PDB file of N, CA and C in Angstrom:
ATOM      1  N   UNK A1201     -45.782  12.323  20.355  1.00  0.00           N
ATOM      2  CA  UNK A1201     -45.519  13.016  19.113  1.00  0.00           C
ATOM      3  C   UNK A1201     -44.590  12.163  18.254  1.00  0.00           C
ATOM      4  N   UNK A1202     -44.726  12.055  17.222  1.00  0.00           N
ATOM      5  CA  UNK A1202     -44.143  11.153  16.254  1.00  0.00           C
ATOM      6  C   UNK A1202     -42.865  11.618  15.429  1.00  0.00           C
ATOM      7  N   UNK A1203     -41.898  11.100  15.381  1.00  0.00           N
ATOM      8  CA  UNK A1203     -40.193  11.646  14.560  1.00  0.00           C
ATOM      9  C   UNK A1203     -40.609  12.223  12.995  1.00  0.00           C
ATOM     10  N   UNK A1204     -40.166  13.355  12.831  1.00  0.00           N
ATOM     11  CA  UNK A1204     -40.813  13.491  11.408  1.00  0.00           C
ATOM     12  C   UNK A1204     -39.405  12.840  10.827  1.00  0.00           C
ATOM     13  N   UNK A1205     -39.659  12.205   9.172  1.00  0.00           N
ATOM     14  CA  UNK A1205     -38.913  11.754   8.193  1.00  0.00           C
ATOM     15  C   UNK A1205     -37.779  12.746   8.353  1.00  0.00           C
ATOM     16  N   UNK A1206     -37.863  14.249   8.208  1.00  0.00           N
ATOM     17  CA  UNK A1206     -36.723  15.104   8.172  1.00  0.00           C
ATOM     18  C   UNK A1206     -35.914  15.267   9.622  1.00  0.00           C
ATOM     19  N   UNK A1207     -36.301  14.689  11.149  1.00  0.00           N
ATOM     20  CA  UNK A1207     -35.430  14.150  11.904  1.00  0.00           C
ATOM     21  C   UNK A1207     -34.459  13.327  11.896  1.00  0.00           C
ATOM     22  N   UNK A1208     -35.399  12.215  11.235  1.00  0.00           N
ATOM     23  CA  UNK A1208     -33.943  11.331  11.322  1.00  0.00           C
ATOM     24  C   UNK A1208     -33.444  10.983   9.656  1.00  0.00           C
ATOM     25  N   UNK A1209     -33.309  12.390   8.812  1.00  0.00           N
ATOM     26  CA  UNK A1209     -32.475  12.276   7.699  1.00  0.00           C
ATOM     27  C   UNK A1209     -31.421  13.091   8.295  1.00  0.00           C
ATOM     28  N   UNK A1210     -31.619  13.860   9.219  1.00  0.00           N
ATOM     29  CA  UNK A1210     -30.767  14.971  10.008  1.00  0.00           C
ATOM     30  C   UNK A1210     -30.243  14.139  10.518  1.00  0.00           C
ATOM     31  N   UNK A1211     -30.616  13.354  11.599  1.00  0.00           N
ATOM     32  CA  UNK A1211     -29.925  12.418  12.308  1.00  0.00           C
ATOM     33  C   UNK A1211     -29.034  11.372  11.793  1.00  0.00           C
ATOM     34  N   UNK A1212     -29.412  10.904  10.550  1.00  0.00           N
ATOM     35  CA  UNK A1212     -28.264   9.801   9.689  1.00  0.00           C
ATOM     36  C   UNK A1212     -27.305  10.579   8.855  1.00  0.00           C
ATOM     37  N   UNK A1213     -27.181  12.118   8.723  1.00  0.00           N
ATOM     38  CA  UNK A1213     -26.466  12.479   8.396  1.00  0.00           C
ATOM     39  C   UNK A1213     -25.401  12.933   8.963  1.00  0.00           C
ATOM     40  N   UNK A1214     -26.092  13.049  10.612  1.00  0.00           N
ATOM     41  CA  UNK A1214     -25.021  14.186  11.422  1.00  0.00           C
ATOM     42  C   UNK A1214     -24.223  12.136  11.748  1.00  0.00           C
ATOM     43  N   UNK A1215     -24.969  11.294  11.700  1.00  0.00           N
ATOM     44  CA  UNK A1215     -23.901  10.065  11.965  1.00  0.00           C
ATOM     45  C   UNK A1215     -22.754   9.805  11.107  1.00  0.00           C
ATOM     46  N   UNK A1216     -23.664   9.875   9.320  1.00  0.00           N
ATOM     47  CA  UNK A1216     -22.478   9.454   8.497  1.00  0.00           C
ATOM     48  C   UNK A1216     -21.245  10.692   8.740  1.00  0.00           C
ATOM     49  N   UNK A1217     -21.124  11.621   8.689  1.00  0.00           N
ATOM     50  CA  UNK A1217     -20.656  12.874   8.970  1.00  0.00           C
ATOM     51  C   UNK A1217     -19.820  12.360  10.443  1.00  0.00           C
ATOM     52  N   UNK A1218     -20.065  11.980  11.328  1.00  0.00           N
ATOM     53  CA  UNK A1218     -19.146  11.637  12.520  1.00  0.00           C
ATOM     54  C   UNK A1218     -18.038  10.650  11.964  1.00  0.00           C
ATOM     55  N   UNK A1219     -18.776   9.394  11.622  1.00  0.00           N
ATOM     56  CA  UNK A1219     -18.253   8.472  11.015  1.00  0.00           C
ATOM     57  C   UNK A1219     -17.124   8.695   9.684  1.00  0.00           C
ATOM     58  N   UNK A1220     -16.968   9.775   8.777  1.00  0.00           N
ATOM     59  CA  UNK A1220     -16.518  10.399   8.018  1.00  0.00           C
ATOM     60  C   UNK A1220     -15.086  11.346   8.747  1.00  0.00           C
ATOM     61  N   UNK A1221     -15.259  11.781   9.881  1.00  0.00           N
ATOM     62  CA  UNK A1221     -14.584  12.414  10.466  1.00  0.00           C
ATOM     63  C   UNK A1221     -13.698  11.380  11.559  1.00  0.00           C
ATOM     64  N   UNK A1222     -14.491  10.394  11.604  1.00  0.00           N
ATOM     65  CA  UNK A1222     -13.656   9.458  12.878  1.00  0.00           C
ATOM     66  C   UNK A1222     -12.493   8.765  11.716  1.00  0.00           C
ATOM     67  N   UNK A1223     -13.464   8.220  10.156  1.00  0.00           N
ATOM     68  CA  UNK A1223     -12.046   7.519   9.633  1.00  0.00           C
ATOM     69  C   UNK A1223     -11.256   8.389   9.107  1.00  0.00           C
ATOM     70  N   UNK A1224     -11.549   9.329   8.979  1.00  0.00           N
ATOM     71  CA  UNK A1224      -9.915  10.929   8.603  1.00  0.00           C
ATOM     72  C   UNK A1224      -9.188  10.661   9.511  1.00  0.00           C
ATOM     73  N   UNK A1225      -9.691  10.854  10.473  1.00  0.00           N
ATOM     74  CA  UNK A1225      -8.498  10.972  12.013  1.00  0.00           C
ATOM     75  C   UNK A1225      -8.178   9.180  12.206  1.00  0.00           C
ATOM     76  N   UNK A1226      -9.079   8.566  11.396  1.00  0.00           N
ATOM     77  CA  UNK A1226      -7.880   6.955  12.359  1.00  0.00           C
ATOM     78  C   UNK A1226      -6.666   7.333  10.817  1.00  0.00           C
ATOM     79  N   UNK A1227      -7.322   7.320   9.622  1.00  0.00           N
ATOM     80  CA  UNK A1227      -6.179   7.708   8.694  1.00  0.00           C
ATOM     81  C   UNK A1227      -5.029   8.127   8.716  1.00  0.00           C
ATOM     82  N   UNK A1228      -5.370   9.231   9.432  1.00  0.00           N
ATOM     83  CA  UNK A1228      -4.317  10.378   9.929  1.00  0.00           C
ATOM     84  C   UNK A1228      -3.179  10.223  10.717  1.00  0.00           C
ATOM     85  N   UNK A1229      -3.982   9.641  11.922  1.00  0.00           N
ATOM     86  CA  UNK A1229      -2.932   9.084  12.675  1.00  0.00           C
ATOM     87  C   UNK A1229      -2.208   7.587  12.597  1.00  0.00           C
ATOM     88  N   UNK A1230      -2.490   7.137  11.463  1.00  0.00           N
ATOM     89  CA  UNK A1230      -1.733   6.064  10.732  1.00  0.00           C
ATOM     90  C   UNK A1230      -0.789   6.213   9.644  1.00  0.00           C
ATOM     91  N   UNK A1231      -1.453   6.611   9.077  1.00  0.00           N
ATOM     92  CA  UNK A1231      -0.920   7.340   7.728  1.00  0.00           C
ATOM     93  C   UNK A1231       0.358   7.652   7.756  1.00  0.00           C
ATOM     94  N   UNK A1232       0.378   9.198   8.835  1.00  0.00           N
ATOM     95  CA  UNK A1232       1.358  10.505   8.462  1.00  0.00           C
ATOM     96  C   UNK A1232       2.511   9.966   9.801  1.00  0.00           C
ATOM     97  N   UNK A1233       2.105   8.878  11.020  1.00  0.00           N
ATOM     98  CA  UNK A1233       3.668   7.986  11.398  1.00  0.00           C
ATOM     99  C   UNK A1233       4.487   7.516  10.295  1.00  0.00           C
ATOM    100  N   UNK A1234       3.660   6.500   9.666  1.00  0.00           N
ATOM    101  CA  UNK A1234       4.175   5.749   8.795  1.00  0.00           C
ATOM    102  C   UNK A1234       4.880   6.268   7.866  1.00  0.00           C
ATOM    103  N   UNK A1235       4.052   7.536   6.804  1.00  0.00           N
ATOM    104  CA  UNK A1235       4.723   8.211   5.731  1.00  0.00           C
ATOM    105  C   UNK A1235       6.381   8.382   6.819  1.00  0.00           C
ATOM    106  N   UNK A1236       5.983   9.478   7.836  1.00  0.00           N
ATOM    107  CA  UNK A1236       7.613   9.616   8.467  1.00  0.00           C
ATOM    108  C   UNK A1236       8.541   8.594   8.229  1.00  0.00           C
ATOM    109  N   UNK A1237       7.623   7.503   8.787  1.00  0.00           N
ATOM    110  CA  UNK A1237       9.047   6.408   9.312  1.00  0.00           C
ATOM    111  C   UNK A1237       9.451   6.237   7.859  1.00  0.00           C
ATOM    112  N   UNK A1238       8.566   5.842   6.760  1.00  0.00           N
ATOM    113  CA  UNK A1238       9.153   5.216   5.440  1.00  0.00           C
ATOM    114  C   UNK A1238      10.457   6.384   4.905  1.00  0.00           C
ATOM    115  N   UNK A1239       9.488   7.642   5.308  1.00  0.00           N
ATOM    116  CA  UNK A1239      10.563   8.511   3.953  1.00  0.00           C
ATOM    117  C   UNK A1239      12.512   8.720   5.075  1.00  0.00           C
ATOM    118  N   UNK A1240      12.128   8.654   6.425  1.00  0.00           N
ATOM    119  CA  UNK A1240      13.322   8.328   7.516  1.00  0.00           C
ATOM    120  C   UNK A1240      14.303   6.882   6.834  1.00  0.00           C
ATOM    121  N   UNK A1241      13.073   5.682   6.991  1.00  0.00           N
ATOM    122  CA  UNK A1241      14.171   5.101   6.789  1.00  0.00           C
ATOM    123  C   UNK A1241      14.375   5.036   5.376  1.00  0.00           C
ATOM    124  N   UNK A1242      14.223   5.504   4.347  1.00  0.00           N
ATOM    125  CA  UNK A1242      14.371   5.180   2.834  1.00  0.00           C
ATOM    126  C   UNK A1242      15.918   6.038   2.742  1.00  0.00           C
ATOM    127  N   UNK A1243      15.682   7.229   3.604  1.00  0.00           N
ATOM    128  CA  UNK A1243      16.868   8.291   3.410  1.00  0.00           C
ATOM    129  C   UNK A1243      18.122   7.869   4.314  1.00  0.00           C
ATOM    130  N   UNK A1244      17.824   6.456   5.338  1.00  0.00           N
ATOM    131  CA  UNK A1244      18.655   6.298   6.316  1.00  0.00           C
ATOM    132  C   UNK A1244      19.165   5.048   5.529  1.00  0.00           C
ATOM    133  N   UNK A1245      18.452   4.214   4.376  1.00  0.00           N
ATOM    134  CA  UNK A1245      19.141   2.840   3.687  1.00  0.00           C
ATOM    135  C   UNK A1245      20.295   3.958   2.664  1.00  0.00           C
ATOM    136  N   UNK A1246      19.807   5.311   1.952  1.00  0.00           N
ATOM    137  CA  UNK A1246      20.544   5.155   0.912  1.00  0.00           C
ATOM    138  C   UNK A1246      21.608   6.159   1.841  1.00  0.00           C
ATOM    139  N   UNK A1247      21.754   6.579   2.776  1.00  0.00           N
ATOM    140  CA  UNK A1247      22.725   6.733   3.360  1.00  0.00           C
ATOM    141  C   UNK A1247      23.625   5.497   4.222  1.00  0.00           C
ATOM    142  N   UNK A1248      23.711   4.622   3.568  1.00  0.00           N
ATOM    143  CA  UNK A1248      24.344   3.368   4.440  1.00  0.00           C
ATOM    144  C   UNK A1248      24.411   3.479   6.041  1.00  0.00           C
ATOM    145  N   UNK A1249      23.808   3.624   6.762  1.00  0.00           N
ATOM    146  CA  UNK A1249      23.593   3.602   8.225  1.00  0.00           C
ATOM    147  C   UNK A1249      23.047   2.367   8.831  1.00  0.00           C
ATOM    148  N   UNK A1250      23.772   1.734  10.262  1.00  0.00           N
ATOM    149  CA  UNK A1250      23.926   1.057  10.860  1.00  0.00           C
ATOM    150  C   UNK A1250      22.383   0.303  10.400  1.00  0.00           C
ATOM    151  N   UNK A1251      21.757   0.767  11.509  1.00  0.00           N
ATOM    152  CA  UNK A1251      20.165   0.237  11.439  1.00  0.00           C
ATOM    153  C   UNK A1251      18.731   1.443  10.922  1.00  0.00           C
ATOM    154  N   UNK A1252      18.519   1.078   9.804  1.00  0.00           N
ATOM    155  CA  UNK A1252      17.838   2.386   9.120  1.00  0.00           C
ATOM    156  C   UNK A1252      16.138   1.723   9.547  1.00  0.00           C
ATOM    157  N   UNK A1253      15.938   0.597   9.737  1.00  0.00           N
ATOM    158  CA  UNK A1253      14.921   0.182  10.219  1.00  0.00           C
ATOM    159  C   UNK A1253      14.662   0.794  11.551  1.00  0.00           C
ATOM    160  N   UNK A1254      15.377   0.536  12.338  1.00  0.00           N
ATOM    161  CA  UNK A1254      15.269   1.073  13.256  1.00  0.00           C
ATOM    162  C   UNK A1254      14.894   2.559  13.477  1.00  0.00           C
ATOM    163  N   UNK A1255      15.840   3.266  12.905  1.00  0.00           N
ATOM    164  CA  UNK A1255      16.133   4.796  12.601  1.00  0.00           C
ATOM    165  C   UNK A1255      14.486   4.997  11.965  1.00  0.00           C
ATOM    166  N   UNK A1256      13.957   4.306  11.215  1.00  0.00           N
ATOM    167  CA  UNK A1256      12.583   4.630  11.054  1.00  0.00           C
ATOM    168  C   UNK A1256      11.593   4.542  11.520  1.00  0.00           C
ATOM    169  N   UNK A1257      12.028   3.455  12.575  1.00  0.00           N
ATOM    170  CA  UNK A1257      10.853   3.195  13.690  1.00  0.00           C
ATOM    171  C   UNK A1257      10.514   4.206  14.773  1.00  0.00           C
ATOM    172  N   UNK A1258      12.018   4.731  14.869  1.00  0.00           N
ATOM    173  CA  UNK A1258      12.033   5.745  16.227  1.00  0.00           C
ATOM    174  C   UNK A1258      11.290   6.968  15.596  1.00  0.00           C
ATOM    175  N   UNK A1259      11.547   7.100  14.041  1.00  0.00           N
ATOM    176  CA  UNK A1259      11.132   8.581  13.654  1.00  0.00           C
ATOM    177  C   UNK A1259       9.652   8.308  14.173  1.00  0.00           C
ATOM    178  N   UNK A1260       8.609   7.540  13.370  1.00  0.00           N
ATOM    179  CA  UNK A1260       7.399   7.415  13.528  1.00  0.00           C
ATOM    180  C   UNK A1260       7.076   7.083  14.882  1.00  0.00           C
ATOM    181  N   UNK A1261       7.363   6.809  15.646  1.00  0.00           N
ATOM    182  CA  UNK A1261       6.933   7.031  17.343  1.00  0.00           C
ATOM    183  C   UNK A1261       7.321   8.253  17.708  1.00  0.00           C
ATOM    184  N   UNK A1262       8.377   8.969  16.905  1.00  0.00           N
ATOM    185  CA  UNK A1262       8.750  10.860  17.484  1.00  0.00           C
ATOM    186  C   UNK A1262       7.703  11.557  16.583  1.00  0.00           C
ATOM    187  N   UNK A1263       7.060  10.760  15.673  1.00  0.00           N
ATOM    188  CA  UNK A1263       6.095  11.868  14.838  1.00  0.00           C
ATOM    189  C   UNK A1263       4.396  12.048  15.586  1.00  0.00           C
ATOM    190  N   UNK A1264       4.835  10.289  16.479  1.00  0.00           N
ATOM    191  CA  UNK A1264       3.218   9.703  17.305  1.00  0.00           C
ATOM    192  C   UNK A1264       3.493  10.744  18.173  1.00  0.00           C
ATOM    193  N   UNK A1265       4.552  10.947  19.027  1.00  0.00           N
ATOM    194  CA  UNK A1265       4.368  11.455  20.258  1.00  0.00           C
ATOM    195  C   UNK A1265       4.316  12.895  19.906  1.00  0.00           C
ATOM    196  N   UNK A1266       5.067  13.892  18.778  1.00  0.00           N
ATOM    197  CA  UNK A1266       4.159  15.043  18.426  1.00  0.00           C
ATOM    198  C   UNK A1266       3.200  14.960  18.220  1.00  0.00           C
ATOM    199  N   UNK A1267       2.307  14.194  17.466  1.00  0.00           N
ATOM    200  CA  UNK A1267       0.833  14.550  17.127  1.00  0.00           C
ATOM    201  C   UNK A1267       0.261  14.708  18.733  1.00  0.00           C
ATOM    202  N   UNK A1268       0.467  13.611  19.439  1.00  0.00           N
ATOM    203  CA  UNK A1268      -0.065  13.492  20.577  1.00  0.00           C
ATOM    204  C   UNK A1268      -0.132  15.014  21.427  1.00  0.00           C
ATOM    205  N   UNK A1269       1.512  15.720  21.694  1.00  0.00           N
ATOM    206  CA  UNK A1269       1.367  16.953  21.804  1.00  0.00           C
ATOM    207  C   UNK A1269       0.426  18.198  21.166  1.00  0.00           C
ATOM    208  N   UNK A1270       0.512  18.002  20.375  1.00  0.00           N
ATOM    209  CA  UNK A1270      -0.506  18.846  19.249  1.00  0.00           C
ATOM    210  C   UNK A1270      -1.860  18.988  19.630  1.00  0.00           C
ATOM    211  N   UNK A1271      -2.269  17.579  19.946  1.00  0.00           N
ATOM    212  CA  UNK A1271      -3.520  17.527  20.619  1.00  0.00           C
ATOM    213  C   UNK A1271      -4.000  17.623  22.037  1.00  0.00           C
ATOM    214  N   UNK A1272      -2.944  17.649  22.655  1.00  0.00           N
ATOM    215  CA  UNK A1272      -2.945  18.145  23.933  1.00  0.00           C
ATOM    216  C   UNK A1272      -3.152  19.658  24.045  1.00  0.00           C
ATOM    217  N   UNK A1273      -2.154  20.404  23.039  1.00  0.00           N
ATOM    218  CA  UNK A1273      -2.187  21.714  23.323  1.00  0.00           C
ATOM    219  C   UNK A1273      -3.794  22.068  22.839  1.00  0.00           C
ATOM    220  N   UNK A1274      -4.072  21.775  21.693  1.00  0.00           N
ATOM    221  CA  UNK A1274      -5.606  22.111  21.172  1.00  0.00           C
ATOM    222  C   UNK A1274      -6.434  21.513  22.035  1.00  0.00           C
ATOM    223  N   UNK A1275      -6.250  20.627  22.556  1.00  0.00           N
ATOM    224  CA  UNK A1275      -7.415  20.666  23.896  1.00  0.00           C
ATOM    225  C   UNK A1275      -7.395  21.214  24.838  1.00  0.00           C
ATOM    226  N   UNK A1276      -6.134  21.994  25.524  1.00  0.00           N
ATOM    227  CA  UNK A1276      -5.989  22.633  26.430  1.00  0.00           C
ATOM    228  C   UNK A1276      -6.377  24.101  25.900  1.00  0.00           C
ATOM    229  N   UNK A1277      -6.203  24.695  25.025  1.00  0.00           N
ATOM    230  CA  UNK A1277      -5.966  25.573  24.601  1.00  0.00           C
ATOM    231  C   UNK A1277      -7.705  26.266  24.271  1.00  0.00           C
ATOM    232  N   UNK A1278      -8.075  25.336  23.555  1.00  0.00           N
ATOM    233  CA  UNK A1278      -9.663  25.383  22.645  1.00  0.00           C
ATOM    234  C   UNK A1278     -10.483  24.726  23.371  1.00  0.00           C
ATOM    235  N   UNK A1279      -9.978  23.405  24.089  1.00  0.00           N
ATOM    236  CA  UNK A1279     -11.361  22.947  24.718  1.00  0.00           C
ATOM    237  C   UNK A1279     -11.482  23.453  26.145  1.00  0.00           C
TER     238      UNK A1279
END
């Protein structure tokens, strides 16, 4: 039996549609560390503090390791 045309328009859509959803989430989880760390350390330079680089680095690895939680619980929870 032969693929009709309207299979695989279904099928390249449900891909672009994955693909659409995979670069949200690499976004996401790039993005919204980073936003942390910047707006951490921007508020840690104009407060004259030791190492605000730093202080921004740690935020955005405490913002990685919540998301990470987040998604633990929704997989435990929902999946």
């Amino acid at each position: 039996m032969a693929i009709a045309v309207t299979d695989l328009l279904w099928s390249a859509l449900f891909v672009l549609l994955y693909l659409l959803i995979a670069a949200v989430a690499i976004v996401g989880a790039v993005g919204i560390p980073a936003f942390v760390g910047k707006m951490v350390y921007d508020r840690a330079q104009s407060e004259d503090l030791s190492n605000p680089a730093g202080i921004g680095l740690g935020a955005a690895f405490f913002t990685v390791l919540v998301g990470l939680f987040a998604i633990g619980v929704l997989l435990f929870y929902v999946g």
